[in-house]
Every structure is written in C-alpha cells, then in structure tokens.
Amino acid sequence: MKIWIKMLIAMIFGFVLAIFLPADSVSVKHVFSLLAKISLNVLLYFTVLHTFVRFFVGFVNMKKAKRSVKKPVAIFFLCIFASLIFTVAISVFAMNIFSSPKESFFNFNQQSTYKMRLFTFSDLLQNIFPDNAVTILGESTSFLLPLLIFALILAAGTVKTGRKGEFFYDIMDSFAEILDTIEFYILEFTPIFSFFIIATFIRYGFSDISNAAIILYPVGIIVIVCLVTISVISVFFHVFFKISPMYYYRNILGAALVGAATGNVISAIVPLNLHLKRNVKLNRDIVDILVPMGSILNQTGTVIVSTVVLIFIIIGYSLNILTLELQLKIFLLVILFSFRLDGSTEFTFLVLIAMICKVPELHLEESSYLLFIGLAPLFSRIAVFINVFTTGIYTLMAARYVSGIQPVEHQESI
C-alpha cells in the first residue's frame, strides 16, 4: 500500500481516536503526549546524520562527474523566490477582498503564553561557525544551515585531497546507503507514529481556544490561496513542461502528509528525499543537495499563513490602519524575514509574525501573535504541508532542466 494512503488512514483513525480521548484526564493526556513525542523523535532520529551524509555525497558526486551544481541550485532558488513573491502578493490581495468580518468575530482572548525564540541575521551567522565544528552534528534538528555548510566544506576538501579523499568518500557513500536502508524501514512505520501524533494534536492541541469560530475565516482564505498557488504551478507544468503534474503530485504527497502530521518540516526531509529518488526517479545527487536546502529556504506555506494571520490581527485591532503603505511594508518584510527562520521548526509562522510585529516603524502590538497560540498546531501543519509539497515540486523543476525526469511505477512502500 502506498504511503500516502497509509498516512491518510492513520490520520483518519487518529482523528476518530481523539474524539473518544478524555479531555480532563491528566494521565491519559500524559501518556499520549509521551507517545507523540517519542514518535516524532523516532522520525527525527537519523535525520541529522542522513541529511549531512547525503548532502556531502551528492556534492562530491556532482563534482566527480563534472556536472554543474550552480544551474540546478540557481533554478531552485528562482522557483522559491518567485513562489514567495507570488504567495505573499496573493495573500495580501485575498485579505483585501475579504477584509470586512463582523466586529464580534474578534471577541477572543489570549489564554496562554509561549516563549518565542527569535533569531537575528547576526545570530544565524554566528551559529554557522561555532568554535568547534563537530558540535554542529550534536545540535538538535532545528539548525540545518550550519550542518549543510559543514558538509559543503568537508566535501570540497575531499574533492581536493585526491586518493585519500576517495577513500573517505567511499566510507561516506557506504554509510549513506546504510542510512537509506534504515530510513526506508522507519518510513514503513511512519503511519503508526503519525497516528499517535495526530490523536494527541486533535484532542489536546486546541485547549487554549476560547472561540472556535475564529478558525473559519483565516483558514478559508489560507486554503483559497494554497489552491490558487497549486493551480498556477499546475498550469506552469502544462505550458512549459508539456506534462501532467498529477502523477508527480501523487508521488510526493506521502512526504507532504508526513510533514502535516508531525507539524515539523525537518521530519519530512528524508521521506521527500526517498520519494523523489524512488518514485519520480530524479537525479539522486540533485535531490540530496536541494531537498535539505528547500527545507530551510522554501517557506511558501509559512508566508501564506503568516501574511493572512498578521493582516487578520491588524484588522482585528483597527481596520483603518491597514493602509497601502503598511501592506507594502508587510509584503517586503514577510519575504525578507522568511530567509532567517533556520532554527525555528515549531510554530514557524508565529515566529515570522513576531519578527514583523517587533519592527518599531510598523507600530504594531508586539505580543499580538499570542492570540493565535491556541491555533498554532493547526496553522503550522497547513504551512508545513505546503512547504514540503512545493519543495518537492521545485526540486523536480530544477532536475527537469538538468537531467530530465524518468517516471516509474509507484513503489509499494513509498
């Protein structure tokens, strides 16, 4: 059975189980929260190693084969940048069209706090070069950019070293195959892990919501913007590639559902890597390089959710302050700040909103993002799903120009 079907079944059963879980039982909540945490940890267990080794091997292979790394990376960046501009613009446009909700719609209260970790550009730069490079491998899965820089430096050194570098490469290549095998079996059990995560998220993830009706308005607009984005990408496929995109959408849907189930984009790196190489038969080295880069840079879903929620909050405070000038500033800041989200894997859209709210020139309430803390698990999952899905699409586009696509039959477990 294909993994996207197993993931959908697991998510449905998780939703059904959540209905019957007692909300006021501390012991049951503790057990399921523990199971959900362990399940997520298992999915992330080899992610750092796999990402590091695969990025290293992919770069060395490209250099050994004398293939240009710049071309697929440049196309990939162009796709991401165009996607960010388009999605922010369409999100702002959609909020202008649907910007007249009833005043009573905003009668909701903040019931909890959340310590938001915000990183400046200087923080991220300092994090790339710690005083001991080995500590990068010991960090959590939050920071991927230092990991990729370390792998890139090591790969460049390996290429320049000669025969002894070849010996080290052979070891790393064998290690990568071992990790692929392990991750393949972990992927087999991913729907089971997702079952506990979804059940816990549905039953205990919305405890701070005082007015459930608040979900409908922003979620509706977010869904509309996402559908428009996917439709535009589909038209692009038909016009420029002369191929139907549905086959490829189905082949990366499983990885996107893994990200949606966990709410963590890092957890989908390995599934997406395996999906693109085994199902779509993309060039292995291009996939190894672009997928982890996409998890850092491609924040398409995050900017959609952030833009809609931020403007929704501004409307809630005062519709009159939503001037064209403010909208243009939000447009630019969302795109700019989306590139400094490395290290933020949980509630990323709230981190982006918090960064913008702290800009003194905008005169916004700095803590207003906390109004959505009760909805953060849901909104984060929507953002992660779109992030992973579009990363797969943009990787496919980059590979299409470099080595082409060779469609194959869907493998049973992928």
mmCIF file of C-alpha atoms in Angstrom:
data_model
loop_
_atom_site.group_PDB
_atom_site.id
_atom_site.type_symbol
_atom_site.label_atom_id
_atom_site.label_comp_id
_atom_site.label_asym_id
_atom_site.label_seq_id
_atom_site.Cartn_x
_atom_site.Cartn_y
_atom_site.Cartn_z
ATOM 1 C CA MET A 1 0.000 0.000 0.000
ATOM 2 C CA LYS A 2 1.301 3.429 -0.950
ATOM 3 C CA ILE A 3 2.424 5.581 1.947
ATOM 4 C CA TRP A 4 0.109 8.489 1.203
ATOM 5 C CA ILE A 5 -2.864 6.121 1.505
ATOM 6 C CA LYS A 6 -1.474 4.697 4.770
ATOM 7 C CA MET A 7 -0.878 8.218 6.051
ATOM 8 C CA LEU A 8 -4.454 9.258 5.271
ATOM 9 C CA ILE A 9 -5.790 6.155 7.036
ATOM 10 C CA ALA A 10 -3.584 6.836 10.072
ATOM 11 C CA MET A 11 -4.713 10.473 10.206
ATOM 12 C CA ILE A 12 -8.396 9.489 9.972
ATOM 13 C CA PHE A 13 -8.057 6.865 12.717
ATOM 14 C CA GLY A 14 -6.096 9.357 14.823
ATOM 15 C CA PHE A 15 -8.923 11.859 14.436
ATOM 16 C CA VAL A 16 -11.520 9.243 15.429
ATOM 17 C CA LEU A 17 -9.497 8.171 18.475
ATOM 18 C CA ALA A 18 -9.129 11.813 19.554
ATOM 19 C CA ILE A 19 -12.917 12.099 19.803
ATOM 20 C CA PHE A 20 -13.014 9.401 22.477
ATOM 21 C CA LEU A 21 -9.973 10.505 24.488
ATOM 22 C CA PRO A 22 -10.957 12.101 27.826
ATOM 23 C CA ALA A 23 -10.004 15.769 27.828
ATOM 24 C CA ASP A 24 -9.812 16.100 31.602
ATOM 25 C CA SER A 25 -7.705 13.013 32.318
ATOM 26 C CA VAL A 26 -4.167 14.097 33.177
ATOM 27 C CA SER A 27 -2.771 10.565 32.994
ATOM 28 C CA VAL A 28 -4.232 9.846 29.541
ATOM 29 C CA LYS A 29 -3.001 13.192 28.261
ATOM 30 C CA HIS A 30 0.466 12.491 29.669
ATOM 31 C CA VAL A 31 0.613 9.029 28.063
ATOM 32 C CA PHE A 32 -0.453 10.212 24.624
ATOM 33 C CA SER A 33 1.763 13.285 24.777
ATOM 34 C CA LEU A 34 4.683 10.997 25.611
ATOM 35 C CA LEU A 35 3.821 8.631 22.751
ATOM 36 C CA ALA A 36 3.534 11.562 20.360
ATOM 37 C CA LYS A 37 6.895 12.956 21.476
ATOM 38 C CA ILE A 38 8.631 9.578 21.139
ATOM 39 C CA SER A 39 7.040 9.060 17.717
ATOM 40 C CA LEU A 40 8.348 12.402 16.482
ATOM 41 C CA ASN A 41 11.795 11.684 17.938
ATOM 42 C CA VAL A 42 11.941 8.359 16.099
ATOM 43 C CA LEU A 43 11.129 10.093 12.817
ATOM 44 C CA LEU A 44 13.898 12.627 13.503
ATOM 45 C CA TYR A 45 16.367 10.093 14.949
ATOM 46 C CA PHE A 46 18.639 9.779 11.888
ATOM 47 C CA THR A 47 17.620 12.980 10.113
ATOM 48 C CA VAL A 48 20.740 14.973 11.009
ATOM 49 C CA LEU A 49 23.097 12.167 10.005
ATOM 50 C CA HIS A 50 21.167 11.340 6.847
ATOM 51 C CA THR A 51 20.980 14.967 5.741
ATOM 52 C CA PHE A 52 24.659 15.600 6.440
ATOM 53 C CA VAL A 53 25.945 12.451 4.728
ATOM 54 C CA ARG A 54 23.617 12.677 1.733
ATOM 55 C CA PHE A 55 24.432 16.361 1.133
ATOM 56 C CA PHE A 56 28.156 15.526 1.293
ATOM 57 C CA VAL A 57 27.845 12.565 -1.091
ATOM 58 C CA GLY A 58 25.629 14.487 -3.504
ATOM 59 C CA PHE A 59 28.049 17.398 -3.774
ATOM 60 C CA VAL A 60 31.103 15.147 -4.233
ATOM 61 C CA ASN A 61 29.301 13.093 -6.901
ATOM 62 C CA MET A 62 28.373 16.234 -8.836
ATOM 63 C CA LYS A 63 31.986 17.418 -8.739
ATOM 64 C CA LYS A 64 33.396 13.997 -9.683
ATOM 65 C CA ALA A 65 31.049 13.789 -12.653
ATOM 66 C CA LYS A 66 31.985 17.386 -13.568
ATOM 67 C CA ARG A 67 28.336 18.408 -13.516
ATOM 68 C CA SER A 68 27.465 21.970 -12.620
ATOM 69 C CA VAL A 69 25.935 22.450 -9.191
ATOM 70 C CA LYS A 70 25.171 26.093 -9.895
ATOM 71 C CA LYS A 71 22.498 25.517 -12.542
ATOM 72 C CA PRO A 72 20.059 23.341 -10.527
ATOM 73 C CA VAL A 73 20.647 25.452 -7.416
ATOM 74 C CA ALA A 74 20.006 28.685 -9.342
ATOM 75 C CA ILE A 75 16.772 27.323 -10.854
ATOM 76 C CA PHE A 76 15.706 26.061 -7.442
ATOM 77 C CA PHE A 77 16.344 29.468 -5.822
ATOM 78 C CA LEU A 78 14.491 31.218 -8.637
ATOM 79 C CA CYS A 79 11.452 28.976 -8.134
ATOM 80 C CA ILE A 80 11.459 29.621 -4.386
ATOM 81 C CA PHE A 81 11.868 33.378 -4.712
ATOM 82 C CA ALA A 82 9.127 33.629 -7.335
ATOM 83 C CA SER A 83 6.895 31.475 -5.147
ATOM 84 C CA LEU A 84 7.423 33.692 -2.108
ATOM 85 C CA ILE A 85 6.644 36.873 -4.040
ATOM 86 C CA PHE A 86 3.544 35.393 -5.640
ATOM 87 C CA THR A 87 2.101 33.824 -2.489
ATOM 88 C CA VAL A 88 2.624 36.905 -0.316
ATOM 89 C CA ALA A 89 1.069 39.107 -3.006
ATOM 90 C CA ILE A 90 -1.944 36.841 -3.468
ATOM 91 C CA SER A 91 -2.378 36.518 0.314
ATOM 92 C CA VAL A 92 -2.448 40.302 0.762
ATOM 93 C CA PHE A 93 -4.841 40.602 -2.172
ATOM 94 C CA ALA A 94 -7.163 37.944 -0.734
ATOM 95 C CA MET A 95 -7.236 39.658 2.663
ATOM 96 C CA ASN A 96 -8.195 42.942 0.974
ATOM 97 C CA ILE A 97 -11.111 41.255 -0.748
ATOM 98 C CA PHE A 98 -12.338 39.536 2.421
ATOM 99 C CA SER A 99 -11.447 42.219 4.959
ATOM 100 C CA SER A 100 -14.846 43.060 6.431
ATOM 101 C CA PRO A 101 -15.710 40.442 9.071
ATOM 102 C CA LYS A 102 -18.117 41.340 11.831
ATOM 103 C CA GLU A 103 -16.654 43.124 14.807
ATOM 104 C CA SER A 104 -17.923 40.424 17.177
ATOM 105 C CA PHE A 105 -15.771 37.946 15.270
ATOM 106 C CA PHE A 106 -12.747 39.252 17.135
ATOM 107 C CA ASN A 107 -14.079 38.658 20.625
ATOM 108 C CA PHE A 108 -11.475 36.119 21.673
ATOM 109 C CA ASN A 109 -8.860 36.192 24.414
ATOM 110 C CA GLN A 110 -5.312 35.061 24.923
ATOM 111 C CA GLN A 111 -5.336 32.237 27.467
ATOM 112 C CA SER A 112 -1.691 31.189 27.497
ATOM 113 C CA THR A 113 1.795 32.442 26.770
ATOM 114 C CA TYR A 114 4.556 30.991 24.646
ATOM 115 C CA LYS A 115 8.237 31.830 24.756
ATOM 116 C CA MET A 116 9.149 32.647 21.176
ATOM 117 C CA ARG A 117 12.751 32.194 20.055
ATOM 118 C CA LEU A 118 13.682 34.908 17.578
ATOM 119 C CA PHE A 119 16.984 34.890 15.712
ATOM 120 C CA THR A 120 18.614 37.875 14.034
ATOM 121 C CA PHE A 121 20.808 37.601 10.955
ATOM 122 C CA SER A 122 23.882 38.019 13.171
ATOM 123 C CA ASP A 123 22.691 35.142 15.388
ATOM 124 C CA LEU A 124 22.354 32.872 12.366
ATOM 125 C CA LEU A 125 25.768 33.870 11.007
ATOM 126 C CA GLN A 126 27.445 33.204 14.347
ATOM 127 C CA ASN A 127 25.658 29.872 14.573
ATOM 128 C CA ILE A 128 27.091 28.780 11.219
ATOM 129 C CA PHE A 129 30.657 28.929 12.526
ATOM 130 C CA PRO A 130 30.848 27.713 16.152
ATOM 131 C CA ASP A 131 34.191 27.313 17.896
ATOM 132 C CA ASN A 132 34.051 23.554 17.300
ATOM 133 C CA ALA A 133 32.654 22.241 14.014
ATOM 134 C CA VAL A 134 31.932 18.792 15.491
ATOM 135 C CA THR A 135 29.327 20.315 17.811
ATOM 136 C CA ILE A 136 27.170 21.024 14.744
ATOM 137 C CA LEU A 137 26.433 17.296 14.451
ATOM 138 C CA GLY A 138 25.494 17.237 18.115
ATOM 139 C CA GLU A 139 22.947 20.045 17.807
ATOM 140 C CA SER A 140 19.220 19.432 17.576
ATOM 141 C CA THR A 141 17.493 19.220 14.214
ATOM 142 C CA SER A 142 16.474 22.882 14.488
ATOM 143 C CA PHE A 143 19.504 24.342 12.709
ATOM 144 C CA LEU A 144 20.206 22.895 9.271
ATOM 145 C CA LEU A 145 22.194 25.689 7.627
ATOM 146 C CA PRO A 146 25.346 25.113 9.764
ATOM 147 C CA LEU A 147 25.050 21.393 9.022
ATOM 148 C CA LEU A 148 24.935 21.978 5.259
ATOM 149 C CA ILE A 149 27.833 24.459 5.369
ATOM 150 C CA PHE A 150 29.918 21.925 7.319
ATOM 151 C CA ALA A 151 29.071 19.180 4.789
ATOM 152 C CA LEU A 152 29.910 21.517 1.903
ATOM 153 C CA ILE A 153 33.322 22.428 3.347
ATOM 154 C CA LEU A 154 34.120 18.769 4.057
ATOM 155 C CA ALA A 155 33.019 17.770 0.545
ATOM 156 C CA ALA A 156 35.192 20.465 -1.054
ATOM 157 C CA GLY A 157 38.161 19.272 0.994
ATOM 158 C CA THR A 158 37.512 15.666 -0.021
ATOM 159 C CA VAL A 159 37.455 16.556 -3.727
ATOM 160 C CA LYS A 160 40.764 18.437 -3.419
ATOM 161 C CA THR A 161 42.563 15.756 -1.387
ATOM 162 C CA GLY A 162 42.913 13.141 -4.114
ATOM 163 C CA ARG A 163 43.333 9.405 -3.461
ATOM 164 C CA LYS A 164 42.887 9.585 0.309
ATOM 165 C CA GLY A 165 39.863 11.748 -0.239
ATOM 166 C CA GLU A 166 38.434 8.959 -2.426
ATOM 167 C CA PHE A 167 38.855 6.521 0.455
ATOM 168 C CA PHE A 168 36.931 8.832 2.787
ATOM 169 C CA TYR A 169 34.237 9.335 0.141
ATOM 170 C CA ASP A 170 33.770 5.556 -0.226
ATOM 171 C CA ILE A 171 33.177 5.275 3.519
ATOM 172 C CA MET A 172 30.631 8.101 3.488
ATOM 173 C CA ASP A 173 28.883 6.695 0.415
ATOM 174 C CA SER A 174 28.535 3.298 2.100
ATOM 175 C CA PHE A 175 27.282 4.999 5.250
ATOM 176 C CA ALA A 176 24.689 6.862 3.166
ATOM 177 C CA GLU A 177 23.387 3.574 1.740
ATOM 178 C CA ILE A 178 23.118 2.125 5.243
ATOM 179 C CA LEU A 179 21.151 5.156 6.420
ATOM 180 C CA ASP A 180 18.873 4.905 3.366
ATOM 181 C CA THR A 181 18.045 1.321 4.303
ATOM 182 C CA ILE A 182 17.324 2.212 7.921
ATOM 183 C CA GLU A 183 15.196 5.208 6.949
ATOM 184 C CA PHE A 184 13.253 3.071 4.474
ATOM 185 C CA TYR A 185 12.144 0.774 7.310
ATOM 186 C CA ILE A 186 11.378 3.728 9.575
ATOM 187 C CA LEU A 187 9.191 5.090 6.786
ATOM 188 C CA GLU A 188 7.244 1.823 6.844
ATOM 189 C CA PHE A 189 6.185 2.558 10.430
ATOM 190 C CA THR A 190 5.677 6.303 9.953
ATOM 191 C CA PRO A 191 1.850 5.995 9.691
ATOM 192 C CA ILE A 192 1.787 4.305 13.113
ATOM 193 C CA PHE A 193 3.853 7.088 14.641
ATOM 194 C CA SER A 194 1.661 9.663 12.919
ATOM 195 C CA PHE A 195 -1.427 8.037 14.416
ATOM 196 C CA PHE A 196 -0.342 8.953 17.963
ATOM 197 C CA ILE A 197 0.831 12.421 16.923
ATOM 198 C CA ILE A 198 -2.469 13.237 15.198
ATOM 199 C CA ALA A 199 -4.614 11.872 18.049
ATOM 200 C CA THR A 200 -2.697 13.967 20.591
ATOM 201 C CA PHE A 201 -2.752 17.059 18.390
ATOM 202 C CA ILE A 202 -6.505 16.867 17.714
ATOM 203 C CA ARG A 203 -7.521 16.165 21.308
ATOM 204 C CA TYR A 204 -5.119 18.321 23.285
ATOM 205 C CA GLY A 205 -3.762 20.818 20.754
ATOM 206 C CA PHE A 206 -6.690 23.241 20.893
ATOM 207 C CA SER A 207 -7.168 23.571 24.639
ATOM 208 C CA ASP A 208 -6.494 27.320 24.605
ATOM 209 C CA ILE A 209 -9.149 28.303 22.064
ATOM 210 C CA SER A 210 -11.911 30.439 23.548
ATOM 211 C CA ASN A 211 -13.819 30.925 20.290
ATOM 212 C CA ALA A 212 -13.607 28.106 17.759
ATOM 213 C CA ALA A 213 -15.302 30.238 15.093
ATOM 214 C CA ILE A 214 -12.066 32.172 14.689
ATOM 215 C CA ILE A 215 -10.683 29.217 12.727
ATOM 216 C CA LEU A 216 -13.084 29.516 9.823
ATOM 217 C CA TYR A 217 -12.184 32.937 8.421
ATOM 218 C CA PRO A 218 -8.354 32.724 8.167
ATOM 219 C CA VAL A 219 -8.341 29.008 7.354
ATOM 220 C CA GLY A 220 -10.759 29.603 4.481
ATOM 221 C CA ILE A 221 -8.556 32.308 2.993
ATOM 222 C CA ILE A 222 -5.404 30.226 3.510
ATOM 223 C CA VAL A 223 -6.988 27.275 1.700
ATOM 224 C CA ILE A 224 -8.055 29.531 -1.183
ATOM 225 C CA VAL A 225 -4.540 30.978 -1.533
ATOM 226 C CA CYS A 226 -2.982 27.493 -1.403
ATOM 227 C CA LEU A 227 -5.348 26.203 -4.093
ATOM 228 C CA VAL A 228 -4.577 29.194 -6.316
ATOM 229 C CA THR A 229 -0.836 28.592 -5.830
ATOM 230 C CA ILE A 230 -1.087 24.888 -6.731
ATOM 231 C CA SER A 231 -3.289 25.750 -9.738
ATOM 232 C CA VAL A 232 -0.713 28.226 -11.053
ATOM 233 C CA ILE A 233 2.054 25.641 -10.632
ATOM 234 C CA SER A 234 -0.073 23.077 -12.483
ATOM 235 C CA VAL A 235 -0.604 25.473 -15.387
ATOM 236 C CA PHE A 236 3.147 26.120 -15.424
ATOM 237 C CA PHE A 237 3.755 22.359 -15.711
ATOM 238 C CA HIS A 238 1.357 22.047 -18.626
ATOM 239 C CA VAL A 239 2.662 25.081 -20.527
ATOM 240 C CA PHE A 240 6.428 24.731 -20.065
ATOM 241 C CA PHE A 241 6.997 21.025 -19.368
ATOM 242 C CA LYS A 242 4.170 19.621 -21.537
ATOM 243 C CA ILE A 243 3.377 17.051 -18.833
ATOM 244 C CA SER A 244 0.507 16.382 -16.464
ATOM 245 C CA PRO A 245 1.513 17.286 -12.907
ATOM 246 C CA MET A 246 -0.932 14.956 -11.129
ATOM 247 C CA TYR A 247 1.342 11.930 -11.384
ATOM 248 C CA TYR A 248 4.174 13.817 -9.692
ATOM 249 C CA TYR A 249 1.873 15.371 -7.106
ATOM 250 C CA ARG A 250 0.774 11.915 -6.041
ATOM 251 C CA ASN A 251 4.360 10.738 -5.825
ATOM 252 C CA ILE A 252 5.323 13.423 -3.291
ATOM 253 C CA LEU A 253 2.020 13.545 -1.411
ATOM 254 C CA GLY A 254 3.182 10.968 1.138
ATOM 255 C CA ALA A 255 6.121 13.125 2.256
ATOM 256 C CA ALA A 256 3.886 16.210 2.494
ATOM 257 C CA LEU A 257 1.425 14.266 4.677
ATOM 258 C CA VAL A 258 4.283 13.209 6.965
ATOM 259 C CA GLY A 259 5.149 16.878 7.445
ATOM 260 C CA ALA A 260 1.493 17.767 8.007
ATOM 261 C CA ALA A 261 1.042 15.006 10.572
ATOM 262 C CA THR A 262 4.085 15.999 12.618
ATOM 263 C CA GLY A 263 3.939 19.761 12.088
ATOM 264 C CA ASN A 264 7.719 19.669 11.649
ATOM 265 C CA VAL A 265 9.235 20.314 8.220
ATOM 266 C CA ILE A 266 12.508 18.609 9.212
ATOM 267 C CA SER A 267 10.686 15.300 9.711
ATOM 268 C CA ALA A 268 9.754 15.291 6.012
ATOM 269 C CA ILE A 269 13.289 15.715 4.629
ATOM 270 C CA VAL A 270 14.083 12.002 4.470
ATOM 271 C CA PRO A 271 10.626 10.908 3.196
ATOM 272 C CA LEU A 272 10.734 13.575 0.479
ATOM 273 C CA ASN A 273 14.279 12.557 -0.454
ATOM 274 C CA LEU A 274 13.234 8.914 -0.840
ATOM 275 C CA HIS A 275 10.019 9.815 -2.670
ATOM 276 C CA LEU A 276 11.773 11.921 -5.306
ATOM 277 C CA LYS A 277 14.524 9.365 -5.914
ATOM 278 C CA ARG A 278 12.482 6.154 -5.812
ATOM 279 C CA ASN A 279 9.134 7.290 -7.208
ATOM 280 C CA VAL A 280 9.985 10.074 -9.640
ATOM 281 C CA LYS A 281 13.495 8.811 -10.432
ATOM 282 C CA LEU A 282 15.123 12.220 -10.185
ATOM 283 C CA ASN A 283 18.882 12.527 -10.224
ATOM 284 C CA ARG A 284 19.954 11.293 -6.786
ATOM 285 C CA ASP A 285 22.661 13.892 -6.274
ATOM 286 C CA ILE A 286 20.422 16.837 -7.168
ATOM 287 C CA VAL A 287 17.796 15.583 -4.727
ATOM 288 C CA ASP A 288 20.391 15.116 -1.970
ATOM 289 C CA ILE A 289 21.507 18.726 -2.394
ATOM 290 C CA LEU A 290 18.229 20.547 -2.999
ATOM 291 C CA VAL A 291 15.796 18.907 -0.552
ATOM 292 C CA PRO A 292 17.591 19.986 2.665
ATOM 293 C CA MET A 293 18.207 23.423 1.175
ATOM 294 C CA GLY A 294 14.498 23.681 0.423
ATOM 295 C CA SER A 295 13.566 22.857 4.000
ATOM 296 C CA ILE A 296 15.464 25.993 5.070
ATOM 297 C CA LEU A 297 14.691 28.424 2.273
ATOM 298 C CA ASN A 298 11.306 27.399 0.919
ATOM 299 C CA GLN A 299 8.779 28.951 3.298
ATOM 300 C CA THR A 300 5.912 29.173 0.794
ATOM 301 C CA GLY A 301 3.322 27.763 3.190
ATOM 302 C CA THR A 302 4.721 29.728 6.109
ATOM 303 C CA VAL A 303 4.456 33.079 4.346
ATOM 304 C CA ILE A 304 0.888 32.337 3.251
ATOM 305 C CA VAL A 305 -0.224 31.556 6.799
ATOM 306 C CA SER A 306 1.830 34.391 8.317
ATOM 307 C CA THR A 307 0.520 37.035 5.922
ATOM 308 C CA VAL A 308 -3.113 36.030 6.373
ATOM 309 C CA VAL A 309 -2.888 35.793 10.166
ATOM 310 C CA LEU A 310 -0.908 39.035 10.526
ATOM 311 C CA ILE A 311 -3.372 41.059 8.444
ATOM 312 C CA PHE A 312 -6.228 39.321 10.256
ATOM 313 C CA ILE A 313 -4.780 40.521 13.577
ATOM 314 C CA ILE A 314 -4.320 44.063 12.256
ATOM 315 C CA ILE A 315 -7.922 44.119 11.051
ATOM 316 C CA GLY A 316 -8.991 42.896 14.462
ATOM 317 C CA TYR A 317 -7.312 45.822 16.187
ATOM 318 C CA SER A 318 -8.248 48.508 13.690
ATOM 319 C CA LEU A 319 -9.212 48.116 10.059
ATOM 320 C CA ASN A 320 -8.324 51.778 9.457
ATOM 321 C CA ILE A 321 -4.585 51.257 9.929
ATOM 322 C CA LEU A 322 -4.383 48.719 7.091
ATOM 323 C CA THR A 323 -3.121 51.288 4.595
ATOM 324 C CA LEU A 324 -1.470 50.573 1.266
ATOM 325 C CA GLU A 325 1.864 51.677 2.739
ATOM 326 C CA LEU A 326 1.549 49.215 5.628
ATOM 327 C CA GLN A 327 0.612 46.420 3.245
ATOM 328 C CA LEU A 328 3.677 47.102 1.107
ATOM 329 C CA LYS A 329 5.883 47.042 4.203
ATOM 330 C CA ILE A 330 4.331 43.743 5.296
ATOM 331 C CA PHE A 331 4.876 42.366 1.780
ATOM 332 C CA LEU A 332 8.604 43.206 1.864
ATOM 333 C CA LEU A 333 9.190 42.175 5.481
ATOM 334 C CA VAL A 334 7.493 38.799 5.120
ATOM 335 C CA ILE A 335 9.714 37.939 2.153
ATOM 336 C CA LEU A 336 12.868 39.279 3.836
ATOM 337 C CA PHE A 337 12.318 37.654 7.227
ATOM 338 C CA SER A 338 11.344 34.311 5.685
ATOM 339 C CA PHE A 339 15.058 33.783 4.984
ATOM 340 C CA ARG A 340 16.019 33.946 8.670
ATOM 341 C CA LEU A 341 13.825 31.142 10.001
ATOM 342 C CA ASP A 342 16.519 28.478 10.295
ATOM 343 C CA GLY A 343 16.303 27.120 13.823
ATOM 344 C CA SER A 344 12.541 27.651 14.049
ATOM 345 C CA THR A 345 10.837 24.314 13.408
ATOM 346 C CA GLU A 346 7.842 24.723 15.690
ATOM 347 C CA PHE A 347 5.117 27.330 15.050
ATOM 348 C CA THR A 348 7.326 28.933 12.401
ATOM 349 C CA PHE A 349 4.551 31.177 11.130
ATOM 350 C CA LEU A 350 4.228 32.706 14.610
ATOM 351 C CA VAL A 351 7.985 33.326 14.706
ATOM 352 C CA LEU A 352 7.709 35.200 11.407
ATOM 353 C CA ILE A 353 4.760 37.254 12.695
ATOM 354 C CA ALA A 354 6.611 38.035 15.935
ATOM 355 C CA MET A 355 9.627 39.279 13.980
ATOM 356 C CA ILE A 356 7.455 41.658 11.975
ATOM 357 C CA CYS A 357 5.489 42.859 14.992
ATOM 358 C CA LYS A 358 8.757 43.831 16.699
ATOM 359 C CA VAL A 359 9.692 46.234 13.881
ATOM 360 C CA PRO A 360 9.189 49.611 15.628
ATOM 361 C CA GLU A 361 8.324 51.519 12.432
ATOM 362 C CA LEU A 362 5.136 49.471 11.992
ATOM 363 C CA HIS A 363 3.743 50.408 15.425
ATOM 364 C CA LEU A 364 2.122 47.005 15.917
ATOM 365 C CA GLU A 365 1.347 45.245 19.186
ATOM 366 C CA GLU A 366 4.416 43.054 19.773
ATOM 367 C CA SER A 367 2.591 40.255 21.597
ATOM 368 C CA SER A 368 -0.471 40.124 19.365
ATOM 369 C CA TYR A 369 0.730 36.846 17.816
ATOM 370 C CA LEU A 370 -0.152 35.147 21.118
ATOM 371 C CA LEU A 371 -3.823 35.466 20.212
ATOM 372 C CA PHE A 372 -3.244 32.589 17.807
ATOM 373 C CA ILE A 373 -1.178 30.354 20.061
ATOM 374 C CA GLY A 374 -4.150 28.009 20.542
ATOM 375 C CA LEU A 375 -4.438 27.567 16.795
ATOM 376 C CA ALA A 376 -0.709 27.329 16.153
ATOM 377 C CA PRO A 377 -0.591 23.488 15.827
ATOM 378 C CA LEU A 378 -3.236 23.549 13.093
ATOM 379 C CA PHE A 379 -1.833 26.512 11.186
ATOM 380 C CA SER A 380 1.708 25.139 11.441
ATOM 381 C CA ARG A 381 0.618 21.880 9.860
ATOM 382 C CA ILE A 382 -1.008 23.667 6.951
ATOM 383 C CA ALA A 383 2.192 25.676 6.421
ATOM 384 C CA VAL A 384 4.446 22.606 6.659
ATOM 385 C CA PHE A 385 2.307 20.650 4.184
ATOM 386 C CA ILE A 386 2.633 23.416 1.578
ATOM 387 C CA ASN A 387 6.354 23.887 2.336
ATOM 388 C CA VAL A 388 7.150 20.204 1.780
ATOM 389 C CA PHE A 389 4.845 19.854 -1.220
ATOM 390 C CA THR A 390 6.285 22.871 -3.041
ATOM 391 C CA THR A 391 9.865 21.894 -2.149
ATOM 392 C CA GLY A 392 9.254 18.615 -3.933
ATOM 393 C CA ILE A 393 7.800 20.433 -6.950
ATOM 394 C CA TYR A 394 10.646 22.959 -7.181
ATOM 395 C CA THR A 395 13.247 20.192 -6.840
ATOM 396 C CA LEU A 396 11.501 18.409 -9.678
ATOM 397 C CA MET A 397 11.596 21.572 -11.813
ATOM 398 C CA ALA A 398 15.317 22.069 -11.194
ATOM 399 C CA ALA A 399 16.084 18.442 -12.017
ATOM 400 C CA ARG A 400 13.936 18.669 -15.146
ATOM 401 C CA TYR A 401 16.319 21.192 -16.687
ATOM 402 C CA VAL A 402 19.457 19.328 -15.680
ATOM 403 C CA SER A 403 18.872 15.635 -16.313
ATOM 404 C CA GLY A 404 15.200 15.162 -17.125
ATOM 405 C CA ILE A 405 12.553 13.090 -15.375
ATOM 406 C CA GLN A 406 12.091 9.366 -15.814
ATOM 407 C CA PRO A 407 8.644 8.357 -14.494
ATOM 408 C CA VAL A 408 8.450 4.898 -12.937
ATOM 409 C CA GLU A 409 5.803 2.879 -11.206
ATOM 410 C CA HIS A 410 4.951 3.765 -7.626
ATOM 411 C CA GLN A 411 6.943 1.517 -5.279
ATOM 412 C CA GLU A 412 4.827 -0.373 -2.784
ATOM 413 C CA SER A 413 6.042 1.260 0.428
ATOM 414 C CA ILE A 414 6.919 4.688 -0.948
#
